[in-house]
Coordinates of C-alpha atoms and ligand atoms in Angstrom, one line a residue:
X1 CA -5.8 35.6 8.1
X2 CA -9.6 36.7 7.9
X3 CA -10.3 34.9 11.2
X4 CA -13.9 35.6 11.2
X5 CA -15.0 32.2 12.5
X6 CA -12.0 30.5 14.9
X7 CA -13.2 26.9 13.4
X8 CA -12.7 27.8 10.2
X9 CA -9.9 30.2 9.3
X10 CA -9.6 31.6 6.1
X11 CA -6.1 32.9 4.3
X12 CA -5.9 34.7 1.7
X13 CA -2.6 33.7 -1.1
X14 CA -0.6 37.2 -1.0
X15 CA 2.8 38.2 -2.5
X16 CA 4.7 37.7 1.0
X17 CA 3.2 34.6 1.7
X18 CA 4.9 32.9 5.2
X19 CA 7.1 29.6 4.1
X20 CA 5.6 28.3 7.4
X21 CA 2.5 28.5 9.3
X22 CA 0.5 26.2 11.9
X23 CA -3.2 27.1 11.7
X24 CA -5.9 25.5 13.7
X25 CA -9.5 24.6 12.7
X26 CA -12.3 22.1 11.9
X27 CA -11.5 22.8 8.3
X28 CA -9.4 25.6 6.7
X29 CA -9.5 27.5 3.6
X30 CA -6.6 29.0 1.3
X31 CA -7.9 31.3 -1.4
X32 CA -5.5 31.4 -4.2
X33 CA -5.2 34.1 -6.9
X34 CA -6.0 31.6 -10.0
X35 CA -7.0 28.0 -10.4
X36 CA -3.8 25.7 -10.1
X37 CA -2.8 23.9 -13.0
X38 CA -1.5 21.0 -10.6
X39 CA -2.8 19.1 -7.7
X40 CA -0.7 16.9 -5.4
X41 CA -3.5 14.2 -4.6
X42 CA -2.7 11.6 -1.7
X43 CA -4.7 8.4 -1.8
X44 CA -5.7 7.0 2.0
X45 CA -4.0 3.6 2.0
X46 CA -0.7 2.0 0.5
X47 CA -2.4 1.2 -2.6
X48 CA -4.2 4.3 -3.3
X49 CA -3.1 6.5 -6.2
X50 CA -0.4 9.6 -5.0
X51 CA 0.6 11.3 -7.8
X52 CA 0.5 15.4 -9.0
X53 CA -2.1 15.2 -11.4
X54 CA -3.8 17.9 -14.1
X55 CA -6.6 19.6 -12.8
X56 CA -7.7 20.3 -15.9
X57 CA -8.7 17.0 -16.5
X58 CA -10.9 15.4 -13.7
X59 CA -9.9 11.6 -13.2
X60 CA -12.9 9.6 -13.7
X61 CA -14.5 7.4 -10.8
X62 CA -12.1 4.3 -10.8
X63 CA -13.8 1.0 -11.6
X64 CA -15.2 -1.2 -10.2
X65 CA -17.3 0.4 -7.7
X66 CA -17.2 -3.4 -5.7
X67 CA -13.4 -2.9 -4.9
X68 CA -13.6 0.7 -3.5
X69 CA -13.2 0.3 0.1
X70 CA -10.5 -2.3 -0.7
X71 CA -8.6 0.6 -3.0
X72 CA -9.6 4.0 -1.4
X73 CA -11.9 6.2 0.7
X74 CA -14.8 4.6 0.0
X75 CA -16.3 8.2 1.6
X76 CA -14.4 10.1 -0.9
X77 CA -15.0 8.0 -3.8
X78 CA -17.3 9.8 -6.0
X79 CA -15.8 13.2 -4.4
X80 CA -16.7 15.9 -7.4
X81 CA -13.2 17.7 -7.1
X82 CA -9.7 16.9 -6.8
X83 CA -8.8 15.7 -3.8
X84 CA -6.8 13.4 -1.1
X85 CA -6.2 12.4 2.4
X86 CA -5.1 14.6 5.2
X87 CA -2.8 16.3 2.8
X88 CA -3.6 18.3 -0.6
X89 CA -0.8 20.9 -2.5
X90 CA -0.9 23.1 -5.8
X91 CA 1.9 23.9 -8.0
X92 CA 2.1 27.3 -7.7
X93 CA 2.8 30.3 -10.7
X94 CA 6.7 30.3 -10.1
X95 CA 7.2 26.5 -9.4
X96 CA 6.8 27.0 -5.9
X97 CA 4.4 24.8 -4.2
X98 CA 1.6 25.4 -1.4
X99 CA 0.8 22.8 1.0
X100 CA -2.1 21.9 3.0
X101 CA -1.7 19.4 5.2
X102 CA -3.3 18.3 8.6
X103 CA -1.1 17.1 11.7
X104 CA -4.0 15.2 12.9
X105 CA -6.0 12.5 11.7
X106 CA -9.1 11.8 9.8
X107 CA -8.8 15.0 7.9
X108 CA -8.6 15.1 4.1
X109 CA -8.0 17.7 1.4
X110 CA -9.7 19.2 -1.9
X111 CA -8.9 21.7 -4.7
X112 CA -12.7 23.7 -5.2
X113 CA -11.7 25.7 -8.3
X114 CA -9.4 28.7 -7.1
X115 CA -9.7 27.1 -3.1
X116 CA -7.5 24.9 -1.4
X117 CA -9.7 23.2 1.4
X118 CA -9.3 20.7 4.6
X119 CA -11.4 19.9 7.0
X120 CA -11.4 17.1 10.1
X121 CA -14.2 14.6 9.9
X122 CA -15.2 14.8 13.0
X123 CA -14.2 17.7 15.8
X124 CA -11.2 20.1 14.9
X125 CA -7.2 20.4 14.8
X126 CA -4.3 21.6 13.6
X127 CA -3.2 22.2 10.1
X128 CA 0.2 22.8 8.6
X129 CA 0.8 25.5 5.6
X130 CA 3.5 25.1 3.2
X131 CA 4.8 27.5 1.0
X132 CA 8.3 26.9 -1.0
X133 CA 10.2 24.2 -2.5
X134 CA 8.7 21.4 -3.1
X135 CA 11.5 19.0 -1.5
X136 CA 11.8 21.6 1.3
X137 CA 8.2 22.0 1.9
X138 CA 7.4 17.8 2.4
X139 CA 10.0 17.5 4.8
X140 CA 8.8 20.2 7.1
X141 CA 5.6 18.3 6.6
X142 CA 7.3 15.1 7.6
X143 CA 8.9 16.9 10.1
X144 CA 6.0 17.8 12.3
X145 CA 4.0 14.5 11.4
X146 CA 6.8 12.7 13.3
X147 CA 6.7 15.0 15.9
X148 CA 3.0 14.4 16.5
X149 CA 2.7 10.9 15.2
X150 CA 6.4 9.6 16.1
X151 CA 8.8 7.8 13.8
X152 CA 9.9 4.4 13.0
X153 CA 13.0 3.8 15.4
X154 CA 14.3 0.8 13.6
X155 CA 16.3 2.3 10.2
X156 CA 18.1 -0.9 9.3
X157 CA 16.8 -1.8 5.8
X158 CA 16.6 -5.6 5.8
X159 CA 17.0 -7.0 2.5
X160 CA 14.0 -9.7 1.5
X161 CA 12.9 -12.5 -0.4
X162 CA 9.0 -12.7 -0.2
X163 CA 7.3 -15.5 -1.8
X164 CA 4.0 -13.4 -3.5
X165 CA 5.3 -12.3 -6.8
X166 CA 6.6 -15.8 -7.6
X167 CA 4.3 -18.8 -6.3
X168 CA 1.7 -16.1 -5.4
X169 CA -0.9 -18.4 -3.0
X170 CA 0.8 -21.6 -4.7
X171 CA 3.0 -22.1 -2.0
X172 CA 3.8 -25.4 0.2
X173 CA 6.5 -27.0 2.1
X174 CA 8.7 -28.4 -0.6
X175 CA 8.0 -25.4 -3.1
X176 CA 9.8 -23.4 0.1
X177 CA 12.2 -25.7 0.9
X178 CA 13.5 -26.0 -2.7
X179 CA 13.5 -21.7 -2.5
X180 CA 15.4 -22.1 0.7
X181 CA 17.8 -24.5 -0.1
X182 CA 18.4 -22.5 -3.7
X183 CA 18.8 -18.9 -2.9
X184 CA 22.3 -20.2 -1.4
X185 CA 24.6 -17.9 -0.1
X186 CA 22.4 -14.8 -1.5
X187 CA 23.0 -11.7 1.1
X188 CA 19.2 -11.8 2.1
X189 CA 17.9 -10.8 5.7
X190 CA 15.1 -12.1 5.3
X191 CA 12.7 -15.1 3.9
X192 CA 9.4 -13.9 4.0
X193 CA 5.7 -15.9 3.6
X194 CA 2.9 -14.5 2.2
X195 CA -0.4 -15.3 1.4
X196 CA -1.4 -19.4 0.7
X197 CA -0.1 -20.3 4.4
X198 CA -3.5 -20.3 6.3
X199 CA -6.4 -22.2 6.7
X200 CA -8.5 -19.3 5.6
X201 CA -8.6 -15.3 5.5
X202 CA -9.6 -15.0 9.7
X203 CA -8.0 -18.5 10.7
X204 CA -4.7 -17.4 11.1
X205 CA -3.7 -21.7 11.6
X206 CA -1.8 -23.6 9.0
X207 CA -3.3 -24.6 6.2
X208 CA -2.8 -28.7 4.9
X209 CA 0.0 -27.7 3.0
X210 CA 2.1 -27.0 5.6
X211 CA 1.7 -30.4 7.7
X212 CA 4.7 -29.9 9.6
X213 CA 3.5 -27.0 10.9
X214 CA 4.7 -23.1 10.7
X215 CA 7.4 -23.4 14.1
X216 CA 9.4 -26.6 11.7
X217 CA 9.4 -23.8 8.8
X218 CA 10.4 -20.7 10.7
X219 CA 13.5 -23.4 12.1
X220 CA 14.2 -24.8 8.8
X221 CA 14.7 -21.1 7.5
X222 CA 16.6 -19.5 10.6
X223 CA 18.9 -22.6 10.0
X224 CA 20.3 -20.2 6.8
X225 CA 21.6 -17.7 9.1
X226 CA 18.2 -15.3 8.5
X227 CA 15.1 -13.8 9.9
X228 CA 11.4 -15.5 8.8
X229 CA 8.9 -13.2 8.3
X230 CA 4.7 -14.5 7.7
X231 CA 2.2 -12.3 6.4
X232 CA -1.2 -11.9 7.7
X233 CA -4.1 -9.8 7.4
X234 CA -5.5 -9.8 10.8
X235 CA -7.9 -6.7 10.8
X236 CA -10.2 -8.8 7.2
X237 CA -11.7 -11.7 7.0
X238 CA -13.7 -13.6 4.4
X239 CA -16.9 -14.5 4.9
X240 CA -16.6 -18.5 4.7
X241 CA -14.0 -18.5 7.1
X242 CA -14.6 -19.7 10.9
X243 CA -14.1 -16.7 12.5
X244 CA -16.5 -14.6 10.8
X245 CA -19.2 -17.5 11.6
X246 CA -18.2 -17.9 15.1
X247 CA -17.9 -14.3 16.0
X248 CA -20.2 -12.0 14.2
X249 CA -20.7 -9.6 16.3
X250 CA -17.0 -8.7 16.0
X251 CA -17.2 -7.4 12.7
X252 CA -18.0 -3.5 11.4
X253 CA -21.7 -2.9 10.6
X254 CA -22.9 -0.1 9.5
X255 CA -26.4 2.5 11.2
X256 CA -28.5 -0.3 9.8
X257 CA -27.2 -2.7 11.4
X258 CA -25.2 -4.6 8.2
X259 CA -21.5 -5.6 7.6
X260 CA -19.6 -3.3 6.2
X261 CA -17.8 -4.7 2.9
X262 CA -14.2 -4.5 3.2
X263 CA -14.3 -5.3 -0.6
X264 CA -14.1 -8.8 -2.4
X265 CA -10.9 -10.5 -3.0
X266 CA -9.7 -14.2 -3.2
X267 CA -13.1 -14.8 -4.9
X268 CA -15.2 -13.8 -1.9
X269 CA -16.5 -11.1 0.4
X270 CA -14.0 -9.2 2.8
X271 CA -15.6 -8.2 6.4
X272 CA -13.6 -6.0 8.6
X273 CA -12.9 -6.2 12.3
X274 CA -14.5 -3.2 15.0
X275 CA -10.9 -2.3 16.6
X276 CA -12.8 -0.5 19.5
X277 CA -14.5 -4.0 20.8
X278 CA -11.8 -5.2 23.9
X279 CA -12.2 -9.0 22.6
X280 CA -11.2 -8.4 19.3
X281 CA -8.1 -6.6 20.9
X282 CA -7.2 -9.3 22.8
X283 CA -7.6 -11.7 20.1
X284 CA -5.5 -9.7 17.6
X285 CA -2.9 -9.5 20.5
X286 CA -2.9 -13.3 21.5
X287 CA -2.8 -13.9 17.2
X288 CA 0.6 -11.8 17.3
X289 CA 2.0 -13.3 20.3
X290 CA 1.2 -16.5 19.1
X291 CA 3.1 -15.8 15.4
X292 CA 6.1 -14.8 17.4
X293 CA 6.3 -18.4 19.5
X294 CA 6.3 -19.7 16.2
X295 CA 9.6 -17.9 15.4
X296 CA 8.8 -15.2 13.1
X297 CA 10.2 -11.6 13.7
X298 CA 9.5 -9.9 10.3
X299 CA 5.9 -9.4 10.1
X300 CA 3.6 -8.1 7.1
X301 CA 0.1 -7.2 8.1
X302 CA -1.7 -6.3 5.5
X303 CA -5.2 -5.1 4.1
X304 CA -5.4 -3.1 7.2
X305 CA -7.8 0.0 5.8
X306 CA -10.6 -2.5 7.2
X307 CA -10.4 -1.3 10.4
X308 CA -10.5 2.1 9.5
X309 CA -13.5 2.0 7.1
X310 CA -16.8 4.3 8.3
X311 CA -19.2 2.3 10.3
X312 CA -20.8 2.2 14.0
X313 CA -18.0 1.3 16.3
X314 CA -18.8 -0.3 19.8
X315 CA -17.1 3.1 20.9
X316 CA -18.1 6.2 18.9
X317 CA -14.5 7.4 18.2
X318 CA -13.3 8.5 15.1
X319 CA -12.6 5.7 12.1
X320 CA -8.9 6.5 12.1
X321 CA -8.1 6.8 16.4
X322 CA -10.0 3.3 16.0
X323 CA -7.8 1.8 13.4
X324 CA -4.4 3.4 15.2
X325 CA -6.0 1.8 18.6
X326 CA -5.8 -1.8 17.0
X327 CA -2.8 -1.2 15.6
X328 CA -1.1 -0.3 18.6
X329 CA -2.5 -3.5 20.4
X330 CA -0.9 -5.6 17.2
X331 CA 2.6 -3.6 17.8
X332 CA 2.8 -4.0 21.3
X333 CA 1.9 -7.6 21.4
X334 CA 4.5 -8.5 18.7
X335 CA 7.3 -6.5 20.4
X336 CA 9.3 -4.1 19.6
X337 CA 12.6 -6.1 18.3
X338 CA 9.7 -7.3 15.4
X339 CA 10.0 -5.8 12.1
X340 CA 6.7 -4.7 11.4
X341 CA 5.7 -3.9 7.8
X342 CA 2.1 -2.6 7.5
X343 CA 0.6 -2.9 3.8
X344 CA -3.0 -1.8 2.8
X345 CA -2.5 0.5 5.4
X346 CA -4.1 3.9 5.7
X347 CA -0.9 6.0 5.7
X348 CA -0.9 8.7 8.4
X349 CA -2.7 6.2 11.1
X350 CA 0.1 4.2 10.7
X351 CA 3.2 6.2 11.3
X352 CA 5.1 6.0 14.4
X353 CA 3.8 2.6 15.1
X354 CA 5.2 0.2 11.9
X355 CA 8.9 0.0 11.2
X356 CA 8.1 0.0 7.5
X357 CA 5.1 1.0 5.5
X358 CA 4.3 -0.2 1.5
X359 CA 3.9 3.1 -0.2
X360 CA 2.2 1.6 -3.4
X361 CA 0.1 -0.9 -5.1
X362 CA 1.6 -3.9 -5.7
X363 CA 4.1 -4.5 -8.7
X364 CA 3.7 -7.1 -11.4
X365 CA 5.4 -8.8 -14.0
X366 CA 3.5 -6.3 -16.7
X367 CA 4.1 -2.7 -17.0
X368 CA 0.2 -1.6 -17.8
X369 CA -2.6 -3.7 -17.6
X370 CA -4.6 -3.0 -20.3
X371 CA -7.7 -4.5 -19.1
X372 CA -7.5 -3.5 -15.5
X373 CA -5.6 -0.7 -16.0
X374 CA -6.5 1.4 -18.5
X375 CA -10.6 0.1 -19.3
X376 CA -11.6 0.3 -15.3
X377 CA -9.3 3.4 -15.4
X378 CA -7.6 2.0 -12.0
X379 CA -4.2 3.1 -10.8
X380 CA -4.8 0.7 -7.4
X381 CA -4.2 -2.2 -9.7
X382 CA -1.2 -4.3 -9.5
X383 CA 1.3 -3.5 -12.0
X384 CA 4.7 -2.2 -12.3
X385 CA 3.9 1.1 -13.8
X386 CA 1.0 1.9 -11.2
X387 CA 3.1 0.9 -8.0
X388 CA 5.9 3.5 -9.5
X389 CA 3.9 5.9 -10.1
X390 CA 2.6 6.3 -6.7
X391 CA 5.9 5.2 -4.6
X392 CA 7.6 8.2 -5.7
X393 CA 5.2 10.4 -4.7
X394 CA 5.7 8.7 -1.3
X395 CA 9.2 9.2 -1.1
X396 CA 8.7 11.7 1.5
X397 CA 7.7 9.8 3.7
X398 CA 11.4 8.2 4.1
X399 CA 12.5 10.2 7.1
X400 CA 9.4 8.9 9.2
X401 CA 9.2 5.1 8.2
X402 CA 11.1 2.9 6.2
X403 CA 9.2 3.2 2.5
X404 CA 8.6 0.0 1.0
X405 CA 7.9 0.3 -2.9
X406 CA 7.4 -3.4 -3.0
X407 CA 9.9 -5.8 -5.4
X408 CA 12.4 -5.7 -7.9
X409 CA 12.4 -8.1 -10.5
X410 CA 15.7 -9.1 -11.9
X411 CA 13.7 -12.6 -13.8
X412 CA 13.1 -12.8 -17.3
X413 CA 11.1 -15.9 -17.1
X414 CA 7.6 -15.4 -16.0
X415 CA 7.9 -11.9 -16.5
X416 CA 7.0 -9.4 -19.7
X417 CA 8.8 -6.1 -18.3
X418 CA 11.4 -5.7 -20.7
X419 CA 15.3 -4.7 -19.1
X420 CA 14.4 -1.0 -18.7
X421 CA 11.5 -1.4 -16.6
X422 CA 13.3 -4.1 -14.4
X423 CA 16.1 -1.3 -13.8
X424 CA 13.8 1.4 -13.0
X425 CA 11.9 -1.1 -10.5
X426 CA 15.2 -1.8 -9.1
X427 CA 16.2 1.7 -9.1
X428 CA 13.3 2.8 -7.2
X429 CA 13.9 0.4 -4.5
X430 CA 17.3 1.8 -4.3
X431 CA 16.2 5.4 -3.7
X432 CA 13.9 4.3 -1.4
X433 CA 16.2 2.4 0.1
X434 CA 14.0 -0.7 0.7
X435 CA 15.2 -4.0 -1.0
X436 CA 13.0 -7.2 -2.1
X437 CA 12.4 -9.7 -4.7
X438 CA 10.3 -12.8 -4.8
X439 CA 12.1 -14.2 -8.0
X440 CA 12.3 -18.0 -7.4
X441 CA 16.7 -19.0 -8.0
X442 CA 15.7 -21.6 -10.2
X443 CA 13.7 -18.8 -12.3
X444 CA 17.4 -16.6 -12.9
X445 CA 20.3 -17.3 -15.5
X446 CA 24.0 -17.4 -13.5
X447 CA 23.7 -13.2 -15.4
X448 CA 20.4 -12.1 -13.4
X449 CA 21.0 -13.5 -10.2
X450 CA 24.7 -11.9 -10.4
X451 CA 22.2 -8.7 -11.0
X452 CA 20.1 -9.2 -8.0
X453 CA 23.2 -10.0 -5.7
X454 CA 24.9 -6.6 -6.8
X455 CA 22.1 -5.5 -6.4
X456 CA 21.4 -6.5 -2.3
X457 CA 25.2 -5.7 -2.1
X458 CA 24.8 -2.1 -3.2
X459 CA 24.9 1.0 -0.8
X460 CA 24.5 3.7 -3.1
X461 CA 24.7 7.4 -2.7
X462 CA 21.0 8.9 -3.9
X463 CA 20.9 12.6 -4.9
X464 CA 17.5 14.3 -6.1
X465 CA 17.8 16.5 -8.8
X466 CA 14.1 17.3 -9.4
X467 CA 10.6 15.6 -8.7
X468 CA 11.5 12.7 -10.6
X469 CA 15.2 12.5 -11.7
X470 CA 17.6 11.1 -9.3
X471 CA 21.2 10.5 -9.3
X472 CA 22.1 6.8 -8.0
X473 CA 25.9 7.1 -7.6
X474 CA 26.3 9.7 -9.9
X475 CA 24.3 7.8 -12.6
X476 CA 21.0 9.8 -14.1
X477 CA 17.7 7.8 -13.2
X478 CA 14.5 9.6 -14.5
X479 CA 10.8 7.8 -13.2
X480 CA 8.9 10.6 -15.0
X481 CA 7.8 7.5 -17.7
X482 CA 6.0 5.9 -14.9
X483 CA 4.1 8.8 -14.0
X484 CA 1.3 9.7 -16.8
X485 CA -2.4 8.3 -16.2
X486 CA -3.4 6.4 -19.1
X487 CA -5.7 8.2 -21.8
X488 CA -9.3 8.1 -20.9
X489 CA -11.3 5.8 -22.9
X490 CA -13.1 7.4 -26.1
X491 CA -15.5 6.4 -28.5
X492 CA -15.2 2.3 -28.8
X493 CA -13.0 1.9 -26.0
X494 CA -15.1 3.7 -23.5
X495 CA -18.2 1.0 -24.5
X496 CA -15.6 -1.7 -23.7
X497 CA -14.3 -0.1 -20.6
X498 CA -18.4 0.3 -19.5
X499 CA -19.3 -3.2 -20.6
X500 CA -16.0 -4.5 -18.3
X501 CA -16.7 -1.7 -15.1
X502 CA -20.3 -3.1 -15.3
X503 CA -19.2 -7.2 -15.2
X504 CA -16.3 -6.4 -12.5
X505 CA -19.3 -5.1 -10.5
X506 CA -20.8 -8.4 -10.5
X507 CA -19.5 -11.1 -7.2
X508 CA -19.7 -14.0 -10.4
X509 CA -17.7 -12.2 -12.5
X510 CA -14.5 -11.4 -10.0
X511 CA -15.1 -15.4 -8.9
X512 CA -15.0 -16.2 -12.6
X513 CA -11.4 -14.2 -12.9
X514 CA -10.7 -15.5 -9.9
X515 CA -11.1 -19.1 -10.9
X516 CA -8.6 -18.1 -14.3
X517 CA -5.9 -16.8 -12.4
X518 CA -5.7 -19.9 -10.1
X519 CA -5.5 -22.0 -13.1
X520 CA -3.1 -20.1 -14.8
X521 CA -0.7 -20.1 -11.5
X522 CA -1.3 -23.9 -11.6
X523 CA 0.3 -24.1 -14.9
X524 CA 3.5 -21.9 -14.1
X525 CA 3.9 -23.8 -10.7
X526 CA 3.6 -27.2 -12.5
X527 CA 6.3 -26.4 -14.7
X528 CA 8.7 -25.5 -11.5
X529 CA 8.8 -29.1 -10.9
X530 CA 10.8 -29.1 -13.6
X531 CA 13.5 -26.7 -13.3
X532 CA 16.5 -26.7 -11.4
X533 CA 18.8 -23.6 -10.0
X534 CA 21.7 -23.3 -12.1
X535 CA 24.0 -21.2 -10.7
Ligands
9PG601 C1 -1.4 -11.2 -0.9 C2 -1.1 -9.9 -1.4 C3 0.4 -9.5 -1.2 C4 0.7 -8.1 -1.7 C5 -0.3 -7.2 -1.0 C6 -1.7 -7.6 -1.2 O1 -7.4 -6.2 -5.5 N1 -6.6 -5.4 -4.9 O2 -6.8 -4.2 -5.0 C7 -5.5 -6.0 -4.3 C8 -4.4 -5.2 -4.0 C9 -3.3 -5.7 -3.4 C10 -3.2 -7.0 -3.1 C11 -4.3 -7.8 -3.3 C12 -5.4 -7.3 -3.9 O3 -2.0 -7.5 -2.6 O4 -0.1 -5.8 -1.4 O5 2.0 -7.7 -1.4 O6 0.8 -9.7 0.1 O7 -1.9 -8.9 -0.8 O8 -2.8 -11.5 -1.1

């Protein structure tokens, strides 16, 4: 090391380079004999894109610019080179990787041509250097995050049914009940709620189709012999809803003095809770407490970035030490015998204090979007393909928290992935050893749902044999398909994809879609009404 300046250590890539070192600094530099042909990038939160990617081709800005802070660093966005969060590696001349990775938090990574940089946001710490085996090298990394960070305690995979990917926000009592009462004797650990519930995005209080209240449906479901679990997104709220009126000066602004978008979703603005205010703490702690007197002990939270986006805090800390500070009001006030699943969450902020963590955007009942995905040029977008691409590149992660790739879909019916993409969803949530589905029983042929109880049943034994082919009980699963970006849009199909980047950019244009999607789901849920379990 040429430690001219103590903050910011240089290294120099040599022959003998250590497998192993611990070097400390504001930022760090590696310089490396010739520019990498690969670059590990790690996206900030659950959604954001993980994958090795070709540095030979720079991944255009992902569209639209409206949903950044809802789908990455909105500080790193428009970043010129390739980069990530805390954590950055290049594939290296003889397969061998070097890593880069901080032990600390708000750091991030970036390849500058033939130099592999980090650097802390704000003060200085320590940074971990890698040099091996790939496998080898992320474990050590995982190794010493947990050591700093601390690791999930509870390892018990529970096995769930979560109502998103079938009713989405269509759900109500009898839609539940009739899932309830359906999924029979199917070895599930847990029914889980999600979004549609609550009066609004902020008023965490039953909405009017739950009249009976959320305490009679966590009773009606832990009559089955299983845990309820509710999702919430406690750290966002939209703009029309009561607690952004009656408590503004809760939310994240920015130097000037304005709210800070947490991005625009359910056809409105998102706003983002300050973390370091002590009233917003003890509301988010009275919100938990108040979910668990309800019954629930499996809890989602979800879109959680927002309270580590960059804006002026009531306490000047760091954006990251303010989000882990809220989060470790939420965990302590739910208890430790909750299962806590954080979603949307900025990864390394989380660890040590969730019991599971999503590790990719959300699936879908398509494999690639070609609208979303390959026009706005966005791997955040739900879709099968997407959320595989990046969950393997979080497997890593597995010895530190329990790595949720989201569901499996075992359906044919309101689903277009054809019977290899199904397996390979269901594969990956066996070698990351996280089970879900959210296929409604009366949705599966007496065939499928003997699938998805085999499926809950199975313990299999998972063997790596390189970065993306796996044995599952001695039976050859490859994910490599999932991984390519799409093509980038030429000629005609880069007008379209600037005609559709410029309407997504527009709040009238996402309400429009919006308004679509709502009325499609009214159509599929109308049609439930109609069909019956037959198993
Ligand atoms: C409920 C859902 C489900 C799902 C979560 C989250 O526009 N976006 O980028 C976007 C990404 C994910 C998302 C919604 C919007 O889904 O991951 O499991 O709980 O919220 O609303």
């Amino acid at each position: 090391m040429q430690d001219n300046d103590a903050i910011m250590p240089t290294i120099e890539f040599s022959e003998q380079f250590p497998a192993e070192q611990i070097v400390s600094g504001a930022s760090v530099t590696i310089n490396l004999p010739l520019i990498p042909k690969q670059f590990f990038r790690h996206g900030w939160q659950s959604w954001s894109l993980a994958s090795w990617i070709d540095t030979s081709t720079p991944l255009p800005v992902q569209k639209p610019r409206l949903l950044h802070a809802m789908q990455l660093d909105p500080t790193y966005a428009f970043h010129p080179n390739p980069h990530g969060s805390w954590v950055g590696a290049v594939g290296m001349e003889n397969e061998n990787i070097l890593l880069l990775g901080s032990l600390g938090l708000d750091a991030h990574v970036e390849l500058n041509n033939n130099q592999l940089r980090g650097w802390y946001e704000s003060g200085s710490g320590d940074w971990f250097v890698g040099y091996g085996i790939e496998q080898s090298i992320f474990t050590r990394y995982a190794e010493l995050l947990g050591e700093r960070l601390g690791i999930a305690q509870n390892r018990t995979p529970p096995r769930v049914w979560c109502s998103w990917y079938g009713l989405y926000t269509a759900i109500d009592e009898l839609a539940l009940t009739k899932v309830i009462g359906d999924l029979g004797n199917l070895p599930l650990d847990v029914i889980q709620i999600d979004d549609g519930w609550q009066a609004a995005i902020g008023d965490w209080q039953p909405n009017k189709k739950f009249p009976s209240g959320m305490t009679a449906l966590a009773e009606k479901i832990k009559l089955t012999g299983r845990k309820v679990g509710l999702w919430l997104a406690p750290l966002i709220a939209v703009k029309s809803s009561r607690l952004f009126h009656e408590q503004p000066n809760w939310f994240l602004r920015d130097e000037h003095g304005k709210f800070v978008s947490a991005g625009f979703n359910w056809g409105e603005p998102l706003y983002t809770l300050d973390t370091t205010h002590s009233e917003v703490l003890d509301w988010l702690a009275a919100l938990m407490k108040q979910v668990r007197r309800w019954g629930f002990s499996y809890i989602k939270l979800d879109f959680l970035y927002g309270g580590a986006l960059p804006g002026k805090r009531h306490l000047d800390i760091p954006r990251e030490a303010a989000y882990r500070t809220g989060l470790k009001v939420l965990r302590d006030a739910m208890g430790e015998d909750t299962f806590f699943l954080a979603c949307g969450a900025p990864i390394l902020p989380s660890l040590g204090l969730c019991d599971a963590l999503r590790i990719g955007p959300d699936v879908a009942g398509v494999w690639e979007n070609t609208r979303d995905v390959v026009l706005l040029y966005n791997p955040t977008i739900p879709g099968t393909k997407n959320a595989i691409r990046t969950s393997i590149h979080r497997r890593w992660l597995g010895p530190l928290v329990q790595t949720d790739p989201d569901v499996a879909y075992f359906r044919s019916r309101e689903c277009r992935l054809n019977d290899e993409q199904k397996s390979l969803l269901q594969d990956l949530a066996l070698v990351c050893n996280f089970k879900a589905t959210s296929d409604l029983p009366q949705w599966l042929d007496s065939d499928e749902r003997d699938g998805l109880r085999s499926f809950l049943n199975a313990e299999p034994e998972i063997k790596q044999l390189s970065r993306y082919a796996f044995q599952i009980d001695g039976r050859a699963v490859d994910f490599g398909s999932a991984v390519p970006l799409p093509e980038q849009p030429r000629g005609g199909t880069a007008m379209k994809a600037g005609m559709l980047g410029w309407l997504a950019n527009h709040k009238w244009a996402l309400k429009i879609d919006n308004y679509i999607q709502k009325s499609i789901l009214k159509k599929i849920i109308k049609n439930l009404e109609n069909q019956d379990a037959n198993y």
